[in-house]
C-alpha cells in the first residue's frame, strides 16, 4: 500500500526512479544531523539519570505502592474490554 501511495497511487509494480539532485546531499546531511541529535539525547539521559545499581528494599517498594495507590474518595478507571471502544471504561470511586 505504501509503495503504491509513494508512486502516485497507481498500481504500477515499480515506483518511478528518484532523481539525483541536491536532495540526495541534503538527505545525507539530515542523517548525520539525526545521528548527532540521537547521541546528544543519549548523553543527556545518561548524565541526568541516577541509578545506584541496587534494587529498592521491600519497605521502600511498599511505600511507593502506597504513594501511587488510590485513596478513599478518588476516582479510578478500569477498562472492561480489550478493544478500542470509547464506551468500554468504568469510572468508579474508591
Short mmCIF file of C-alpha atoms in Angstrom, two decimals:
data_model
loop_
_atom_site.label_atom_id
_atom_site.label_comp_id
_atom_site.label_asym_id
_atom_site.label_seq_id
_atom_site.Cartn_x
_atom_site.Cartn_y
_atom_site.Cartn_z
CA UNK A 1 0.00 0.00 0.00
CA UNK A 2 2.71 2.50 0.95
CA UNK A 3 4.70 1.75 -2.19
CA UNK A 4 1.63 2.48 -4.30
CA UNK A 5 0.98 5.65 -2.36
CA UNK A 6 4.55 6.87 -2.87
CA UNK A 7 4.33 6.01 -6.57
CA UNK A 8 1.38 8.33 -7.02
CA UNK A 9 -1.45 5.98 -6.13
CA UNK A 10 -1.34 3.83 -9.26
CA UNK A 11 -0.87 0.07 -9.30
CA UNK A 12 2.43 0.03 -11.17
CA UNK A 13 4.72 -2.66 -9.70
CA UNK A 14 7.77 -0.38 -9.70
CA UNK A 15 7.85 3.18 -8.34
CA UNK A 16 9.38 5.84 -10.57
CA UNK A 17 13.15 6.34 -10.12
CA UNK A 18 14.26 9.12 -7.78
CA UNK A 19 16.16 11.96 -9.50
CA UNK A 20 19.78 12.53 -8.44
CA UNK A 21 19.72 16.15 -7.41
CA UNK A 22 20.76 18.22 -4.42
CA UNK A 23 18.08 16.42 -2.37
CA UNK A 24 20.40 13.41 -2.08
CA UNK A 25 23.10 15.56 -0.49
CA UNK A 26 20.66 17.08 1.97
CA UNK A 27 19.38 13.60 2.84
CA UNK A 28 22.85 12.50 3.96
CA UNK A 29 23.18 15.76 5.90
CA UNK A 30 19.87 15.07 7.63
CA UNK A 31 21.04 11.57 8.54
CA UNK A 32 24.20 13.00 10.09
CA UNK A 33 22.16 15.61 11.95
CA UNK A 34 19.77 12.93 13.20
CA UNK A 35 22.67 10.77 14.41
CA UNK A 36 24.21 13.75 16.22
CA UNK A 37 20.86 14.55 17.86
CA UNK A 38 20.47 10.92 18.96
CA UNK A 39 23.94 10.96 20.51
CA UNK A 40 23.25 14.26 22.27
CA UNK A 41 19.98 12.91 23.67
CA UNK A 42 21.67 9.70 24.86
CA UNK A 43 24.39 11.72 26.61
CA UNK A 44 21.77 13.91 28.29
CA UNK A 45 19.79 10.91 29.52
CA UNK A 46 22.96 9.28 30.86
CA UNK A 47 24.07 12.43 32.67
CA UNK A 48 20.69 13.18 34.27
CA UNK A 49 19.61 9.69 35.33
CA UNK A 50 20.55 8.36 38.71
CA UNK A 51 20.92 4.65 39.36
CA UNK A 52 22.85 3.25 42.29
CA UNK A 53 22.88 -0.30 40.95
CA UNK A 54 20.78 -1.62 43.85
CA UNK A 55 17.14 -2.63 43.88
CA UNK A 56 14.68 -0.96 46.24
CA UNK A 57 14.22 -2.53 49.64
CA UNK A 58 10.87 -4.22 50.41
CA UNK A 59 9.84 -1.35 52.73
CA UNK A 60 10.65 1.21 50.01
CA UNK A 61 8.62 -0.80 47.48
CA UNK A 62 5.64 -0.83 49.85
CA UNK A 63 5.98 2.93 50.32
CA UNK A 64 5.93 3.53 46.55
CA UNK A 65 2.90 1.28 46.09
CA UNK A 66 1.04 3.16 48.82
CA UNK A 67 2.10 6.52 47.38
CA UNK A 68 0.65 5.79 43.94
CA UNK A 69 -2.42 3.85 45.12
CA UNK A 70 -5.87 5.44 45.01
CA UNK A 71 -7.09 6.93 48.27
CA UNK A 72 -10.62 6.84 49.63
CA UNK A 73 -12.86 9.05 47.52
CA UNK A 74 -10.57 9.03 44.47
CA UNK A 75 -11.99 8.18 41.08
CA UNK A 76 -10.25 5.34 39.25
CA UNK A 77 -10.61 3.93 35.75
CA UNK A 78 -10.92 0.32 34.64
CA UNK A 79 -11.06 -0.91 31.05
CA UNK A 80 -13.76 -3.53 30.58
CA UNK A 81 -12.82 -4.86 27.13
CA UNK A 82 -9.62 -5.11 25.15
CA UNK A 83 -10.98 -3.25 22.14
CA UNK A 84 -10.51 0.43 21.33
CA UNK A 85 -14.11 1.33 22.10
CA UNK A 86 -14.64 4.58 23.94
CA UNK A 87 -17.55 3.21 25.97
CA UNK A 88 -15.72 0.23 27.44
CA UNK A 89 -14.44 2.03 30.56
CA UNK A 90 -15.94 2.16 34.03
CA UNK A 91 -15.10 5.03 36.36
CA UNK A 92 -15.84 4.01 39.95
CA UNK A 93 -14.90 5.84 43.14
CA UNK A 94 -12.80 4.02 45.72
#
